[in-house]
Amino acid sequence: MMKKVFLGLLTILAVCSCSENKNKAQKAPVRVKTQVVSPAFADGAQTYVGIIEEREATAVSFTGMGVVKRVLVNEGQTVSRGQLLAEMDDTQARNLLSGAEAQMTQANDALERYQMLHDNGSLPEVQWVEIQSKVAQAKSQLEVAKKNLADCRLVAPVSGIVGKKLVGAGETAMPSQAVVTILDVSSVKVKVGVPEGDISAIQSTTPSTISVEAAGTSVQGGRIEKGVEADALTHTYDVRINVANAGRKLLPGMVASVRFLQEGSQSVATKSLPVTAIQKAADGSLFVWTVSGDSTAHRTKVSIGAASGNNVAITDGLNMGQRVVTEGYQKLSEGTRVVY
């Protein structure tokens, strides 16, 4: 009888154990936020906020006054040198050209008729000179009329990107009034305001790194142009860094983070993590939660160095490329499955 009871208890325990293991296996993974350990650089660099500027801006305008018939380009459009940008109503210019052509025809006809008299010696020299003068005047007026008609078409003098469209169809364009602006962004400049206390440390060849979040890129800066007159209010000097822009990802107005590397300093790669990712064990040691290849969390002891802002340097315990939990670690225990 006792043997049967004992076997029954073993069966119940086995069933409970299997059920418990099954529940553990089916337990939903914990959702966390993670960060991959990547190199950060400690190089004594000064960081500033800058603005991307075009290499050169060209204001394109008609030479005469008239009503704009149509504008063929839009802001942000890439244009090539010689491309038609806009047209002005050319009715008056065509009428003037027709009149000039008629005067030219009349002058040439008179020249042919008086040519015979002049060759026969029956035309005074003074009158012959007057006829030639009228032909020259008619020719000059014809050239002016042709140019006036051509000036009703506005073409791009340079290649680039249309920055602003300042005049629309139906509006009256005045002489030298900009219709569109064309920006040359084959290379750009990054404008930075540098405090007067730091300006002496920046030379034309000072190395710099420019990060532009809007373009998702980071590039090396080129030659630096330093301003010589400080802003009266901010006491900063304008510094412009030349940057190559072959892919035209950098556009005027984008905000850039600029780092000037001090002369003689060297970049040292360090590992850095948010301070909040560092935990303290009961024995006083420090650890972080790392995520292994099978998406399970594990305690990993670390040693830390100096803090910088919200981050702290990791001097030992982690390798580059390891994934560390930065948020959601409160629910973790050794071997917990996670999703991120």
Short mmCIF file of C-alpha atoms in Angstrom, two decimals:
data_model
loop_
_atom_site.label_atom_id
_atom_site.label_comp_id
_atom_site.label_asym_id
_atom_site.label_seq_id
_atom_site.Cartn_x
_atom_site.Cartn_y
_atom_site.Cartn_z
CA MET A 1 0.00 0.00 0.00
CA MET A 2 2.82 2.40 1.00
CA LYS A 3 4.60 1.57 -2.25
CA LYS A 4 1.59 2.67 -4.32
CA VAL A 5 1.33 5.96 -2.39
CA PHE A 6 5.05 6.64 -2.91
CA LEU A 7 4.78 6.01 -6.66
CA GLY A 8 1.78 8.34 -6.83
CA LEU A 9 3.69 11.15 -5.15
CA LEU A 10 6.60 10.70 -7.55
CA THR A 11 4.20 10.94 -10.49
CA ILE A 12 2.65 14.15 -9.15
CA LEU A 13 6.07 15.71 -8.56
CA ALA A 14 7.20 14.80 -12.07
CA VAL A 15 4.06 16.30 -13.60
CA CYS A 16 4.47 19.52 -11.57
CA SER A 17 8.14 19.75 -12.50
CA CYS A 18 7.37 19.33 -16.22
CA SER A 19 4.60 21.91 -15.98
CA GLU A 20 6.91 24.37 -14.25
CA ASN A 21 9.64 23.87 -16.87
CA LYS A 22 7.10 24.29 -19.63
CA ASN A 23 5.88 27.57 -18.11
CA LYS A 24 9.46 28.83 -17.90
CA ALA A 25 10.09 27.91 -21.51
CA GLN A 26 6.95 29.69 -22.62
CA LYS A 27 7.62 32.83 -20.54
CA ALA A 28 7.66 35.91 -22.77
CA PRO A 29 11.07 37.55 -23.24
CA VAL A 30 11.72 40.91 -21.57
CA ARG A 31 11.81 43.94 -23.85
CA VAL A 32 14.90 46.09 -23.30
CA LYS A 33 16.93 48.81 -24.98
CA THR A 34 20.52 48.03 -25.83
CA GLN A 35 23.68 49.66 -27.10
CA VAL A 36 26.59 48.12 -28.94
CA VAL A 37 29.98 48.90 -27.43
CA SER A 38 31.80 51.06 -29.98
CA PRO A 39 34.92 53.23 -29.80
CA ALA A 40 34.66 56.77 -28.47
CA PHE A 41 37.59 59.11 -28.90
CA ALA A 42 39.24 61.14 -26.19
CA ASP A 43 41.45 63.62 -27.99
CA GLY A 44 41.22 66.95 -26.20
CA ALA A 45 39.10 68.31 -29.05
CA GLN A 46 36.90 71.40 -28.80
CA THR A 47 33.37 70.95 -30.10
CA TYR A 48 31.21 73.71 -31.60
CA VAL A 49 27.90 74.04 -33.43
CA GLY A 50 28.14 75.16 -37.05
CA ILE A 51 25.91 75.88 -40.04
CA ILE A 52 26.44 74.58 -43.58
CA GLU A 53 26.84 77.31 -46.21
CA GLU A 54 27.03 77.08 -49.98
CA ARG A 55 30.37 77.59 -51.66
CA GLU A 56 28.93 80.43 -53.73
CA ALA A 57 25.47 81.92 -54.38
CA THR A 58 24.59 83.52 -57.73
CA ALA A 59 21.57 85.81 -58.07
CA VAL A 60 20.19 85.51 -61.63
CA SER A 61 18.12 88.39 -63.04
CA PHE A 62 16.79 89.89 -66.28
CA THR A 63 18.62 92.93 -67.65
CA GLY A 64 15.40 94.74 -68.56
CA MET A 65 11.95 95.35 -67.13
CA GLY A 66 8.97 93.25 -68.14
CA VAL A 67 6.27 90.79 -67.15
CA VAL A 68 7.50 87.28 -66.41
CA LYS A 69 5.69 84.79 -68.64
CA ARG A 70 6.88 81.61 -66.92
CA VAL A 71 9.48 80.25 -64.52
CA LEU A 72 10.69 76.79 -65.48
CA VAL A 73 12.53 75.71 -62.32
CA ASN A 74 11.64 75.03 -58.69
CA GLU A 75 13.54 75.44 -55.44
CA GLY A 76 15.93 72.56 -54.82
CA GLN A 77 16.15 71.63 -58.50
CA THR A 78 19.56 70.90 -60.00
CA VAL A 79 20.33 73.06 -63.04
CA SER A 80 23.16 73.12 -65.57
CA ARG A 81 24.96 76.09 -67.05
CA GLY A 82 23.03 77.43 -70.06
CA GLN A 83 19.71 75.86 -68.98
CA LEU A 84 16.59 78.00 -69.51
CA LEU A 85 15.26 79.25 -66.17
CA ALA A 86 12.50 81.75 -67.04
CA GLU A 87 10.98 83.74 -69.89
CA MET A 88 9.67 87.29 -70.07
CA ASP A 89 6.85 88.51 -72.34
CA ASP A 90 8.73 89.27 -75.57
CA THR A 91 5.95 90.91 -77.62
CA GLN A 92 7.52 94.39 -77.51
CA ALA A 93 10.99 93.02 -78.14
CA ARG A 94 9.81 91.18 -81.25
CA ASN A 95 8.10 94.32 -82.58
CA LEU A 96 11.29 96.33 -82.08
CA LEU A 97 13.26 93.62 -83.87
CA SER A 98 10.86 93.69 -86.83
CA GLY A 99 11.25 97.49 -87.07
CA ALA A 100 15.05 97.25 -86.89
CA GLU A 101 15.10 94.58 -89.60
CA ALA A 102 12.96 96.81 -91.86
CA GLN A 103 15.33 99.75 -91.34
CA MET A 104 18.29 97.51 -92.09
CA THR A 105 16.68 96.34 -95.34
CA GLN A 106 15.92 99.94 -96.34
CA ALA A 107 19.45 101.10 -95.57
CA ASN A 108 21.01 98.25 -97.57
CA ASP A 109 18.72 99.00 -100.52
CA ALA A 110 19.72 102.68 -100.47
CA LEU A 111 23.38 101.69 -100.27
CA GLU A 112 23.08 99.50 -103.39
CA ARG A 113 21.34 102.26 -105.39
CA TYR A 114 23.80 104.99 -104.40
CA GLN A 115 26.73 102.62 -104.95
CA MET A 116 26.31 102.95 -108.74
CA LEU A 117 26.19 106.75 -108.58
CA HIS A 118 29.25 106.84 -106.37
CA ASP A 119 31.18 104.56 -108.70
CA ASN A 120 30.29 106.80 -111.67
CA GLY A 121 31.51 109.85 -109.79
CA SER A 122 28.10 111.55 -109.87
CA LEU A 123 27.50 111.36 -106.08
CA PRO A 124 29.13 113.87 -103.76
CA GLU A 125 31.47 112.27 -101.22
CA VAL A 126 29.63 113.88 -98.32
CA GLN A 127 26.35 112.24 -99.35
CA TRP A 128 28.08 108.88 -99.79
CA VAL A 129 29.48 109.06 -96.27
CA GLU A 130 26.00 109.91 -94.97
CA ILE A 131 24.55 106.82 -96.68
CA GLN A 132 27.23 104.60 -95.12
CA SER A 133 26.57 106.14 -91.72
CA LYS A 134 22.86 105.31 -91.96
CA VAL A 135 23.70 101.69 -92.80
CA ALA A 136 25.98 101.47 -89.75
CA GLN A 137 23.24 102.96 -87.53
CA ALA A 138 20.65 100.51 -88.84
CA LYS A 139 23.04 97.61 -88.21
CA SER A 140 23.67 98.77 -84.65
CA GLN A 141 19.96 99.11 -83.93
CA LEU A 142 19.38 95.63 -85.33
CA GLU A 143 22.00 94.14 -82.99
CA VAL A 144 20.45 95.92 -80.01
CA ALA A 145 16.98 94.62 -80.94
CA LYS A 146 18.31 91.06 -81.25
CA LYS A 147 19.94 91.31 -77.82
CA ASN A 148 16.75 92.70 -76.26
CA LEU A 149 14.84 89.70 -77.60
CA ALA A 150 17.49 87.27 -76.36
CA ASP A 151 17.40 88.94 -72.93
CA CYS A 152 13.76 87.90 -72.56
CA ARG A 153 15.12 84.41 -71.92
CA LEU A 154 16.88 83.90 -68.60
CA VAL A 155 19.51 81.14 -68.65
CA ALA A 156 21.68 79.76 -65.87
CA PRO A 157 25.16 81.31 -65.88
CA VAL A 158 26.51 78.50 -63.65
CA SER A 159 25.59 74.97 -62.63
CA GLY A 160 24.17 74.29 -59.17
CA ILE A 161 20.97 73.97 -57.15
CA VAL A 162 18.13 76.49 -57.19
CA GLY A 163 18.11 78.02 -53.73
CA LYS A 164 15.18 80.46 -53.85
CA LYS A 165 12.60 81.42 -56.46
CA LEU A 166 11.92 85.12 -55.88
CA VAL A 167 9.69 86.04 -58.83
CA GLY A 168 6.73 84.10 -60.21
CA ALA A 169 4.79 84.07 -63.48
CA GLY A 170 2.70 87.21 -64.00
CA GLU A 171 4.89 89.41 -61.84
CA THR A 172 6.85 92.35 -63.20
CA ALA A 173 10.60 91.85 -63.02
CA MET A 174 12.75 94.93 -62.60
CA PRO A 175 16.26 95.25 -64.04
CA SER A 176 18.81 93.44 -61.86
CA GLN A 177 16.05 92.08 -59.59
CA ALA A 178 16.91 88.48 -58.68
CA VAL A 179 14.47 85.96 -60.16
CA VAL A 180 16.20 82.87 -58.73
CA THR A 181 19.38 82.16 -56.81
CA ILE A 182 21.69 79.31 -57.83
CA LEU A 183 23.83 77.71 -55.13
CA ASP A 184 27.12 76.00 -55.87
CA VAL A 185 27.26 73.06 -53.43
CA SER A 186 29.94 71.00 -55.18
CA SER A 187 31.83 71.93 -52.04
CA VAL A 188 30.47 73.69 -48.97
CA LYS A 189 31.67 75.73 -46.03
CA VAL A 190 30.83 75.15 -42.38
CA LYS A 191 30.48 78.42 -40.50
CA VAL A 192 31.36 78.29 -36.78
CA GLY A 193 31.39 81.06 -34.19
CA VAL A 194 34.55 80.58 -32.10
CA PRO A 195 35.00 82.49 -28.81
CA GLU A 196 37.85 84.97 -28.74
CA GLY A 197 39.63 82.90 -26.09
CA ASP A 198 39.85 79.89 -28.45
CA ILE A 199 40.47 81.57 -31.79
CA SER A 200 44.28 81.70 -31.41
CA ALA A 201 44.43 77.88 -31.18
CA ILE A 202 42.77 77.45 -34.59
CA GLN A 203 45.00 77.72 -37.66
CA SER A 204 44.29 77.30 -41.37
CA THR A 205 45.46 73.68 -41.21
CA THR A 206 43.92 72.66 -37.85
CA PRO A 207 42.32 69.18 -38.26
CA SER A 208 38.56 69.06 -37.83
CA THR A 209 35.73 66.55 -37.97
CA ILE A 210 32.22 67.61 -39.02
CA SER A 211 29.17 65.50 -38.15
CA VAL A 212 25.85 66.36 -39.80
CA GLU A 213 22.92 64.43 -38.34
CA ALA A 214 20.44 65.58 -41.00
CA ALA A 215 22.63 64.08 -43.74
CA GLY A 216 23.64 61.06 -41.67
CA THR A 217 27.31 61.60 -42.39
CA SER A 218 30.60 62.59 -40.80
CA VAL A 219 33.42 64.10 -42.86
CA GLN A 220 36.88 65.54 -42.40
CA GLY A 221 37.20 69.30 -42.70
CA GLY A 222 39.61 70.99 -45.08
CA ARG A 223 41.32 74.36 -45.12
CA ILE A 224 40.05 76.89 -42.58
CA GLU A 225 39.28 80.56 -43.20
CA LYS A 226 39.43 82.74 -40.07
CA GLY A 227 37.54 85.99 -39.69
CA VAL A 228 39.45 89.00 -38.36
CA GLU A 229 36.57 90.97 -36.84
CA ALA A 230 34.69 89.76 -33.76
CA ASP A 231 30.93 90.01 -33.29
CA ALA A 232 30.23 92.99 -31.03
CA LEU A 233 27.60 91.13 -28.97
CA THR A 234 28.89 87.54 -28.73
CA HIS A 235 32.65 88.26 -28.98
CA THR A 236 33.06 85.35 -31.37
CA TYR A 237 34.96 85.14 -34.62
CA ASP A 238 33.52 83.54 -37.76
CA VAL A 239 35.51 80.50 -38.86
CA ARG A 240 34.67 78.74 -42.13
CA ILE A 241 35.84 75.22 -42.90
CA ASN A 242 35.99 74.07 -46.51
CA VAL A 243 34.43 70.63 -46.98
CA ALA A 244 34.22 68.46 -50.10
CA ASN A 245 30.63 67.59 -51.05
CA ALA A 246 30.83 65.29 -54.06
CA GLY A 247 27.54 63.51 -53.26
CA ARG A 248 25.79 66.82 -52.49
CA LYS A 249 24.42 65.41 -49.23
CA LEU A 250 25.39 68.54 -47.32
CA LEU A 251 22.93 71.35 -48.00
CA PRO A 252 22.92 75.00 -46.89
CA GLY A 253 21.26 75.53 -43.51
CA MET A 254 22.02 72.09 -42.05
CA VAL A 255 23.33 72.09 -38.48
CA ALA A 256 26.75 70.52 -37.95
CA SER A 257 28.77 69.45 -34.93
CA VAL A 258 32.36 70.59 -35.44
CA ARG A 259 35.34 69.22 -33.51
CA PHE A 260 38.70 70.96 -33.74
CA LEU A 261 41.60 68.71 -32.77
CA GLN A 262 44.28 70.52 -30.82
CA GLU A 263 47.72 70.59 -32.37
CA GLY A 264 49.93 67.75 -31.12
CA SER A 265 47.11 65.78 -29.50
CA GLN A 266 46.24 62.25 -30.54
CA SER A 267 42.93 60.44 -30.70
CA VAL A 268 42.69 57.55 -28.21
CA ALA A 269 39.92 54.99 -28.70
CA THR A 270 37.97 54.21 -25.51
CA LYS A 271 34.84 52.25 -24.68
CA SER A 272 31.99 54.33 -23.31
CA LEU A 273 28.48 53.56 -21.96
CA PRO A 274 25.67 55.57 -20.37
CA VAL A 275 26.17 55.91 -16.60
CA THR A 276 22.70 54.42 -15.99
CA ALA A 277 23.77 51.11 -17.56
CA ILE A 278 26.30 50.48 -14.76
CA GLN A 279 24.93 48.47 -11.81
CA LYS A 280 26.41 47.74 -8.38
CA ALA A 281 26.33 44.22 -6.89
CA ALA A 282 25.90 43.40 -3.19
CA ASP A 283 29.67 42.98 -2.76
CA GLY A 284 30.30 46.45 -4.19
CA SER A 285 31.53 45.29 -7.61
CA LEU A 286 30.20 46.88 -10.78
CA PHE A 287 28.50 45.02 -13.60
CA VAL A 288 26.37 45.47 -16.71
CA TRP A 289 23.86 43.20 -18.41
CA THR A 290 25.19 41.93 -21.72
CA VAL A 291 23.18 40.14 -24.38
CA SER A 292 24.66 36.98 -25.90
CA GLY A 293 24.07 35.60 -29.36
CA ASP A 294 21.03 33.56 -28.24
CA SER A 295 19.34 36.75 -26.93
CA THR A 296 19.83 35.90 -23.25
CA ALA A 297 21.05 38.36 -20.61
CA HIS A 298 24.14 37.77 -18.47
CA ARG A 299 25.89 39.69 -15.73
CA THR A 300 29.30 40.96 -16.79
CA LYS A 301 31.70 42.61 -14.34
CA VAL A 302 33.28 45.84 -15.51
CA SER A 303 35.73 48.49 -14.36
CA ILE A 304 35.05 52.14 -15.13
CA GLY A 305 37.13 55.26 -15.69
CA ALA A 306 36.36 58.94 -15.99
CA ALA A 307 32.85 60.22 -16.69
CA SER A 308 32.11 62.56 -19.58
CA GLY A 309 28.65 64.06 -19.62
CA ASN A 310 26.11 61.24 -19.32
CA ASN A 311 28.66 58.58 -20.30
CA VAL A 312 31.43 56.81 -18.44
CA ALA A 313 34.55 55.14 -19.83
CA ILE A 314 34.78 51.34 -19.53
CA THR A 315 38.36 50.34 -18.78
CA ASP A 316 37.91 46.57 -18.41
CA GLY A 317 35.34 43.78 -18.80
CA LEU A 318 33.86 44.53 -22.24
CA ASN A 319 34.96 44.08 -25.82
CA MET A 320 34.11 46.19 -28.83
CA GLY A 321 30.92 44.93 -30.48
CA GLN A 322 29.28 43.51 -27.35
CA ARG A 323 25.64 44.44 -26.82
CA VAL A 324 24.79 45.98 -23.44
CA VAL A 325 21.35 46.60 -21.91
CA THR A 326 20.82 50.30 -21.20
CA GLU A 327 17.09 50.32 -20.28
CA GLY A 328 14.77 47.63 -18.89
CA TYR A 329 17.42 45.78 -16.86
CA GLN A 330 15.28 45.93 -13.67
CA LYS A 331 13.39 42.80 -14.74
CA LEU A 332 16.44 40.79 -15.71
CA SER A 333 18.03 37.78 -14.04
CA GLU A 334 20.78 35.49 -15.24
CA GLY A 335 19.76 33.81 -18.50
CA THR A 336 16.59 35.85 -19.08
CA ARG A 337 15.59 35.97 -22.73
CA VAL A 338 15.30 39.51 -24.09
CA VAL A 339 14.12 41.33 -27.21
CA TYR A 340 15.47 44.71 -28.30
#
